[in-house]
Amino acid sequence: MSHSPAAPLRHRTHANKVPDPTASFWIIKVLATTVGETAADLLSDTVGLGLPLTTVIMAVALVVFLVLQFRARAYRPPLYWTTVVLISIVGTCITDNLTDGLGVPLVVSTTVFAVALAAVFVVWYRSEGTLSIHSIDTVRREAFYWLAILFTFALGTAAGDLIAEQTGLGYFPSLLLFAAAIAATAAVWFIGRRGPVVCFWIAYVLTRPLGASTGDLLSSSTKDGGLGIGTITTSIVFLVVITAIITWLSVRRRRDEPALRSQLIG
């Protein structure tokens, strides 16, 4: 479908800008959320930038990549997943600023982010009639999508910290708890074939505290209940794995792109 160059930006239709939720999608998502947790701590504490400066730097980087993402006319794995990693870091920083900087209780921030996410979904659905990620093909839908993603990361960080730290459950039991919740959500879809869109977003929210618990477990010292690997090693290893998977996806997409372009034109 072609459009006049003079058509309003919000009405221009592109190819779907979001990858299908395949196995590689969920693997990168969990890896990205883990990096979001460890990289925020790495830059803030280990490098010594401090939480406020880390937040500003990562927010600026996120804005730059969001602009590039919105300008792209189709899904581009490196661009999309770099944006996800950055929004993961920013989401972590937002929650940490509220908790550590302003002293906001995790119960309060978890509730506020949950309400904010619900509000985004309500407005999104009323505006577009769907929350499906298979139709992120206009500027407005993409704006709703990334706003929802930001709140899922902030909510997941707050909820993960609330359960892992303030309840005394610990990192590994929390990891198992969130993994079990994701497995139960997947079972609802794969076995019962019920509510694919709802199941997707529930799983998406839950992968954030799963990744955060994984990052804390790997990077935290043994006296704090972690494995003591450290934020540097954890961040580097996970970024290398993410880069390898994205490279593979990009190569495969370039191979399939002529067929995808033909479908879009048709």
mmCIF file of C-alpha atoms in Angstrom:
data_model
loop_
_atom_site.group_PDB
_atom_site.id
_atom_site.type_symbol
_atom_site.label_atom_id
_atom_site.label_comp_id
_atom_site.label_asym_id
_atom_site.label_seq_id
_atom_site.Cartn_x
_atom_site.Cartn_y
_atom_site.Cartn_z
ATOM 1 C CA MET A 1 0.000 0.000 0.000
ATOM 2 C CA SER A 2 1.456 3.342 -1.007
ATOM 3 C CA HIS A 3 0.805 6.739 0.533
ATOM 4 C CA SER A 4 1.322 10.301 -0.572
ATOM 5 C CA PRO A 5 4.452 11.894 0.938
ATOM 6 C CA ALA A 6 2.264 14.755 2.103
ATOM 7 C CA ALA A 7 0.030 12.478 4.194
ATOM 8 C CA PRO A 8 0.067 13.259 7.932
ATOM 9 C CA LEU A 9 2.741 11.278 9.741
ATOM 10 C CA ARG A 10 0.286 9.620 12.114
ATOM 11 C CA HIS A 11 -1.583 8.088 9.131
ATOM 12 C CA ARG A 12 1.428 6.647 7.345
ATOM 13 C CA THR A 13 1.392 2.860 7.477
ATOM 14 C CA HIS A 14 4.646 0.912 7.669
ATOM 15 C CA ALA A 15 5.541 -2.713 8.061
ATOM 16 C CA ASN A 16 5.039 -4.012 11.573
ATOM 17 C CA LYS A 17 7.760 -2.410 13.715
ATOM 18 C CA VAL A 18 7.820 -5.110 16.401
ATOM 19 C CA PRO A 19 9.234 -8.654 16.142
ATOM 20 C CA ASP A 20 7.015 -11.679 16.532
ATOM 21 C CA PRO A 21 7.174 -13.199 20.052
ATOM 22 C CA THR A 22 9.217 -16.216 19.035
ATOM 23 C CA ALA A 23 11.691 -18.067 21.260
ATOM 24 C CA SER A 24 14.495 -15.676 20.264
ATOM 25 C CA PHE A 25 12.283 -12.715 21.215
ATOM 26 C CA TRP A 26 11.791 -13.979 24.764
ATOM 27 C CA ILE A 27 15.428 -14.984 25.162
ATOM 28 C CA ILE A 28 16.667 -11.524 24.170
ATOM 29 C CA LYS A 29 13.957 -9.906 26.295
ATOM 30 C CA VAL A 30 15.123 -11.693 29.459
ATOM 31 C CA LEU A 31 18.783 -10.995 28.622
ATOM 32 C CA ALA A 32 17.973 -7.319 27.995
ATOM 33 C CA THR A 33 16.115 -6.970 31.272
ATOM 34 C CA THR A 34 19.034 -8.555 33.105
ATOM 35 C CA VAL A 35 21.428 -6.098 31.462
ATOM 36 C CA GLY A 36 19.059 -3.284 32.394
ATOM 37 C CA GLU A 37 19.479 -4.215 36.037
ATOM 38 C CA THR A 38 23.242 -4.819 36.029
ATOM 39 C CA ALA A 39 24.211 -1.982 33.649
ATOM 40 C CA ALA A 40 22.350 0.584 35.736
ATOM 41 C CA ASP A 41 24.253 -0.564 38.832
ATOM 42 C CA LEU A 42 27.508 -0.748 36.863
ATOM 43 C CA LEU A 43 27.311 2.833 35.591
ATOM 44 C CA SER A 44 25.927 4.277 38.792
ATOM 45 C CA ASP A 45 28.065 2.486 41.392
ATOM 46 C CA THR A 46 31.052 0.737 39.801
ATOM 47 C CA VAL A 47 31.895 3.452 37.270
ATOM 48 C CA GLY A 48 30.882 6.088 39.799
ATOM 49 C CA LEU A 49 28.565 8.215 37.690
ATOM 50 C CA GLY A 50 25.917 8.206 40.371
ATOM 51 C CA LEU A 51 22.257 7.422 39.853
ATOM 52 C CA PRO A 52 21.061 10.912 38.722
ATOM 53 C CA LEU A 53 23.779 11.315 36.061
ATOM 54 C CA THR A 54 23.338 7.725 34.880
ATOM 55 C CA THR A 55 19.619 8.378 34.506
ATOM 56 C CA VAL A 56 20.185 11.533 32.451
ATOM 57 C CA ILE A 57 22.769 9.934 30.148
ATOM 58 C CA MET A 58 20.671 6.837 29.526
ATOM 59 C CA ALA A 59 17.509 8.903 29.026
ATOM 60 C CA VAL A 60 19.227 11.036 26.379
ATOM 61 C CA ALA A 61 20.520 7.908 24.631
ATOM 62 C CA LEU A 62 17.024 6.415 24.778
ATOM 63 C CA VAL A 63 15.466 9.500 23.198
ATOM 64 C CA VAL A 64 18.006 9.357 20.356
ATOM 65 C CA PHE A 65 17.268 5.709 19.626
ATOM 66 C CA LEU A 66 13.524 6.201 19.941
ATOM 67 C CA VAL A 67 13.724 8.917 17.270
ATOM 68 C CA LEU A 68 15.655 6.521 15.030
ATOM 69 C CA GLN A 69 13.181 3.740 15.795
ATOM 70 C CA PHE A 70 10.202 5.921 14.872
ATOM 71 C CA ARG A 71 11.897 7.028 11.661
ATOM 72 C CA ALA A 72 12.545 3.456 10.552
ATOM 73 C CA ARG A 73 9.928 2.057 8.185
ATOM 74 C CA ALA A 74 10.235 -1.557 9.323
ATOM 75 C CA TYR A 75 11.556 -3.710 12.133
ATOM 76 C CA ARG A 76 15.346 -3.534 12.357
ATOM 77 C CA PRO A 77 16.745 -5.953 14.982
ATOM 78 C CA PRO A 78 19.826 -3.912 16.084
ATOM 79 C CA LEU A 79 17.836 -0.685 16.368
ATOM 80 C CA TYR A 80 14.843 -2.250 18.070
ATOM 81 C CA TRP A 81 16.796 -4.263 20.654
ATOM 82 C CA THR A 82 19.222 -1.445 21.449
ATOM 83 C CA THR A 83 16.143 0.643 22.244
ATOM 84 C CA VAL A 84 14.809 -2.147 24.462
ATOM 85 C CA VAL A 85 18.110 -2.400 26.373
ATOM 86 C CA LEU A 86 18.163 1.370 26.884
ATOM 87 C CA ILE A 87 14.541 1.493 28.017
ATOM 88 C CA SER A 88 15.320 -1.351 30.410
ATOM 89 C CA ILE A 89 18.146 0.673 31.954
ATOM 90 C CA VAL A 90 16.025 3.827 32.125
ATOM 91 C CA GLY A 91 13.124 1.912 33.680
ATOM 92 C CA THR A 92 15.479 0.570 36.333
ATOM 93 C CA CYS A 93 16.875 4.053 36.971
ATOM 94 C CA ILE A 94 13.398 5.548 37.355
ATOM 95 C CA THR A 95 12.439 3.040 40.037
ATOM 96 C CA ASP A 96 15.821 3.310 41.783
ATOM 97 C CA ASN A 97 15.565 7.114 41.845
ATOM 98 C CA LEU A 98 12.149 6.913 43.441
ATOM 99 C CA THR A 99 13.239 4.284 45.969
ATOM 100 C CA ASP A 100 16.792 5.333 46.823
ATOM 101 C CA GLY A 101 16.680 9.024 45.989
ATOM 102 C CA LEU A 102 13.219 10.070 47.101
ATOM 103 C CA GLY A 103 12.470 7.335 49.607
ATOM 104 C CA VAL A 104 9.249 6.235 47.893
ATOM 105 C CA PRO A 105 8.210 2.814 49.267
ATOM 106 C CA LEU A 106 8.319 -0.005 46.742
ATOM 107 C CA VAL A 107 4.683 -0.800 47.469
ATOM 108 C CA VAL A 108 3.734 2.719 46.385
ATOM 109 C CA SER A 109 5.896 2.768 43.227
ATOM 110 C CA THR A 110 4.676 -0.712 42.236
ATOM 111 C CA THR A 111 1.070 0.406 42.608
ATOM 112 C CA VAL A 112 1.618 3.679 40.742
ATOM 113 C CA PHE A 113 3.366 1.994 37.813
ATOM 114 C CA ALA A 114 0.684 -0.704 37.655
ATOM 115 C CA VAL A 115 -2.031 1.949 37.477
ATOM 116 C CA ALA A 116 -0.066 3.940 34.876
ATOM 117 C CA LEU A 117 0.416 0.837 32.716
ATOM 118 C CA ALA A 118 -3.271 -0.022 32.977
ATOM 119 C CA ALA A 119 -4.153 3.544 31.953
ATOM 120 C CA VAL A 120 -1.914 3.289 28.874
ATOM 121 C CA PHE A 121 -3.581 0.025 27.881
ATOM 122 C CA VAL A 122 -7.068 1.508 28.328
ATOM 123 C CA VAL A 123 -6.302 4.597 26.228
ATOM 124 C CA TRP A 124 -4.457 2.505 23.646
ATOM 125 C CA TYR A 125 -7.365 0.065 23.280
ATOM 126 C CA ARG A 126 -9.984 2.789 23.096
ATOM 127 C CA SER A 127 -7.953 4.606 20.467
ATOM 128 C CA GLU A 128 -6.896 1.651 18.303
ATOM 129 C CA GLY A 129 -9.295 -1.171 19.204
ATOM 130 C CA THR A 130 -6.441 -3.597 19.820
ATOM 131 C CA LEU A 131 -3.346 -4.113 21.956
ATOM 132 C CA SER A 132 -1.835 -6.635 19.566
ATOM 133 C CA ILE A 133 1.860 -6.279 18.803
ATOM 134 C CA HIS A 134 1.213 -7.660 15.326
ATOM 135 C CA SER A 135 -0.177 -4.314 14.184
ATOM 136 C CA ILE A 136 2.390 -1.772 15.389
ATOM 137 C CA ASP A 137 2.400 -0.140 11.969
ATOM 138 C CA THR A 138 1.500 3.513 12.626
ATOM 139 C CA VAL A 139 3.231 6.234 14.604
ATOM 140 C CA ARG A 140 0.420 6.436 17.144
ATOM 141 C CA ARG A 141 0.405 2.698 17.820
ATOM 142 C CA GLU A 142 4.160 2.680 18.152
ATOM 143 C CA ALA A 143 3.977 5.565 20.635
ATOM 144 C CA PHE A 144 1.490 3.597 22.747
ATOM 145 C CA TYR A 145 3.714 0.529 22.469
ATOM 146 C CA TRP A 146 6.914 2.189 23.708
ATOM 147 C CA LEU A 147 5.107 4.017 26.498
ATOM 148 C CA ALA A 148 3.675 0.691 27.655
ATOM 149 C CA ILE A 149 7.140 -0.894 27.445
ATOM 150 C CA LEU A 150 8.624 1.851 29.632
ATOM 151 C CA PHE A 151 6.000 1.280 32.320
ATOM 152 C CA THR A 152 6.420 -2.515 32.149
ATOM 153 C CA PHE A 153 10.133 -2.103 32.908
ATOM 154 C CA ALA A 154 9.574 0.362 35.734
ATOM 155 C CA LEU A 155 6.781 -1.789 37.165
ATOM 156 C CA GLY A 156 8.794 -4.988 36.850
ATOM 157 C CA THR A 157 11.781 -3.413 38.604
ATOM 158 C CA ALA A 158 9.674 -2.183 41.503
ATOM 159 C CA ALA A 159 7.710 -5.433 41.837
ATOM 160 C CA GLY A 160 10.865 -7.537 41.584
ATOM 161 C CA ASP A 161 12.676 -5.553 44.263
ATOM 162 C CA LEU A 162 9.581 -5.589 46.451
ATOM 163 C CA ILE A 163 9.273 -9.378 46.354
ATOM 164 C CA ALA A 164 12.982 -10.257 46.377
ATOM 165 C CA GLU A 165 14.219 -7.807 48.997
ATOM 166 C CA GLN A 166 11.468 -6.517 51.249
ATOM 167 C CA THR A 167 9.745 -9.855 51.680
ATOM 168 C CA GLY A 168 13.057 -11.555 52.414
ATOM 169 C CA LEU A 169 12.421 -14.184 49.744
ATOM 170 C CA GLY A 170 15.838 -13.764 48.149
ATOM 171 C CA TYR A 171 17.026 -13.629 44.557
ATOM 172 C CA PHE A 172 16.946 -17.296 43.545
ATOM 173 C CA PRO A 173 13.521 -18.110 45.035
ATOM 174 C CA SER A 174 12.200 -14.916 43.427
ATOM 175 C CA LEU A 175 13.641 -16.034 40.090
ATOM 176 C CA LEU A 176 11.847 -19.369 40.426
ATOM 177 C CA LEU A 177 8.621 -17.641 41.439
ATOM 178 C CA PHE A 178 8.576 -15.361 38.392
ATOM 179 C CA ALA A 179 9.636 -18.207 36.085
ATOM 180 C CA ALA A 180 6.738 -20.298 37.393
ATOM 181 C CA ALA A 181 4.313 -17.412 36.838
ATOM 182 C CA ILE A 182 5.546 -17.041 33.244
ATOM 183 C CA ALA A 183 5.224 -20.794 32.689
ATOM 184 C CA ALA A 184 1.651 -20.694 33.998
ATOM 185 C CA THR A 185 0.836 -17.799 31.671
ATOM 186 C CA ALA A 186 2.345 -19.663 28.713
ATOM 187 C CA ALA A 187 0.311 -22.737 29.603
ATOM 188 C CA VAL A 188 -2.904 -20.718 29.484
ATOM 189 C CA TRP A 189 -2.087 -19.799 25.910
ATOM 190 C CA PHE A 190 -0.468 -22.983 24.572
ATOM 191 C CA ILE A 191 -2.871 -25.422 26.225
ATOM 192 C CA GLY A 192 -6.075 -23.429 26.568
ATOM 193 C CA ARG A 193 -5.534 -21.101 23.583
ATOM 194 C CA ARG A 194 -7.058 -18.278 25.605
ATOM 195 C CA GLY A 195 -6.324 -14.547 25.467
ATOM 196 C CA PRO A 196 -3.113 -14.362 23.419
ATOM 197 C CA VAL A 197 -2.811 -10.578 23.745
ATOM 198 C CA VAL A 198 -3.449 -10.579 27.502
ATOM 199 C CA CYS A 199 -1.066 -13.507 27.997
ATOM 200 C CA PHE A 200 1.639 -11.736 25.997
ATOM 201 C CA TRP A 201 1.508 -8.592 28.101
ATOM 202 C CA ILE A 202 1.379 -10.512 31.383
ATOM 203 C CA ALA A 203 4.447 -12.484 30.335
ATOM 204 C CA TYR A 204 6.153 -9.296 29.149
ATOM 205 C CA VAL A 205 5.676 -7.652 32.547
ATOM 206 C CA LEU A 206 6.839 -10.777 34.396
ATOM 207 C CA THR A 207 10.052 -11.133 32.383
ATOM 208 C CA ARG A 208 11.237 -7.829 33.849
ATOM 209 C CA PRO A 209 11.402 -8.989 37.487
ATOM 210 C CA LEU A 210 12.660 -12.361 36.226
ATOM 211 C CA GLY A 211 15.562 -10.616 34.502
ATOM 212 C CA ALA A 212 16.132 -8.325 37.464
ATOM 213 C CA SER A 213 16.255 -11.277 39.864
ATOM 214 C CA THR A 214 18.665 -13.052 37.500
ATOM 215 C CA GLY A 215 20.900 -9.990 37.316
ATOM 216 C CA ASP A 216 20.895 -9.495 41.088
ATOM 217 C CA LEU A 217 21.572 -13.200 41.677
ATOM 218 C CA LEU A 218 24.567 -13.217 39.338
ATOM 219 C CA SER A 219 26.070 -9.846 40.208
ATOM 220 C CA SER A 220 25.429 -9.457 43.942
ATOM 221 C CA SER A 221 28.007 -10.542 46.491
ATOM 222 C CA THR A 222 27.665 -13.909 48.173
ATOM 223 C CA LYS A 223 26.977 -12.239 51.532
ATOM 224 C CA ASP A 224 23.945 -10.555 49.959
ATOM 225 C CA GLY A 225 22.631 -13.827 48.577
ATOM 226 C CA GLY A 226 24.157 -13.593 45.099
ATOM 227 C CA LEU A 227 26.815 -15.528 43.227
ATOM 228 C CA GLY A 228 29.380 -12.713 43.325
ATOM 229 C CA ILE A 229 30.085 -12.593 39.582
ATOM 230 C CA GLY A 230 29.805 -8.804 39.570
ATOM 231 C CA THR A 231 28.033 -6.255 37.400
ATOM 232 C CA ILE A 232 30.905 -5.883 34.916
ATOM 233 C CA THR A 233 31.205 -9.554 33.984
ATOM 234 C CA THR A 234 27.453 -10.130 34.017
ATOM 235 C CA SER A 235 26.761 -7.106 31.811
ATOM 236 C CA ILE A 236 29.510 -7.952 29.318
ATOM 237 C CA VAL A 237 28.552 -11.622 28.980
ATOM 238 C CA PHE A 238 24.867 -10.859 28.514
ATOM 239 C CA LEU A 239 25.576 -8.049 26.026
ATOM 240 C CA VAL A 240 27.797 -10.395 23.994
ATOM 241 C CA VAL A 241 25.050 -13.015 23.884
ATOM 242 C CA ILE A 242 22.445 -10.389 22.927
ATOM 243 C CA THR A 243 24.730 -9.073 20.171
ATOM 244 C CA ALA A 244 25.299 -12.580 18.800
ATOM 245 C CA ILE A 245 21.566 -13.338 18.642
ATOM 246 C CA ILE A 246 20.751 -9.939 17.097
ATOM 247 C CA THR A 247 23.491 -10.446 14.483
ATOM 248 C CA TRP A 248 21.974 -13.794 13.561
ATOM 249 C CA LEU A 249 18.487 -12.261 13.343
ATOM 250 C CA SER A 250 19.783 -9.406 11.179
ATOM 251 C CA VAL A 251 21.509 -11.767 8.760
ATOM 252 C CA ARG A 252 18.379 -13.894 8.489
ATOM 253 C CA ARG A 253 16.199 -10.819 7.980
ATOM 254 C CA ARG A 254 18.410 -9.465 5.199
ATOM 255 C CA ARG A 255 18.081 -12.827 3.516
ATOM 256 C CA ASP A 256 14.286 -12.728 3.784
ATOM 257 C CA GLU A 257 13.852 -8.986 3.176
ATOM 258 C CA PRO A 258 13.041 -9.145 -0.561
ATOM 259 C CA ALA A 259 10.038 -11.342 0.179
ATOM 260 C CA LEU A 260 8.941 -9.083 3.057
ATOM 261 C CA ARG A 261 9.193 -6.012 0.819
ATOM 262 C CA SER A 262 7.078 -7.694 -1.828
ATOM 263 C CA GLN A 263 4.399 -8.475 0.750
ATOM 264 C CA LEU A 264 4.356 -4.846 1.972
ATOM 265 C CA ILE A 265 4.052 -3.450 -1.575
ATOM 266 C CA GLY A 266 1.346 -5.960 -2.404
#
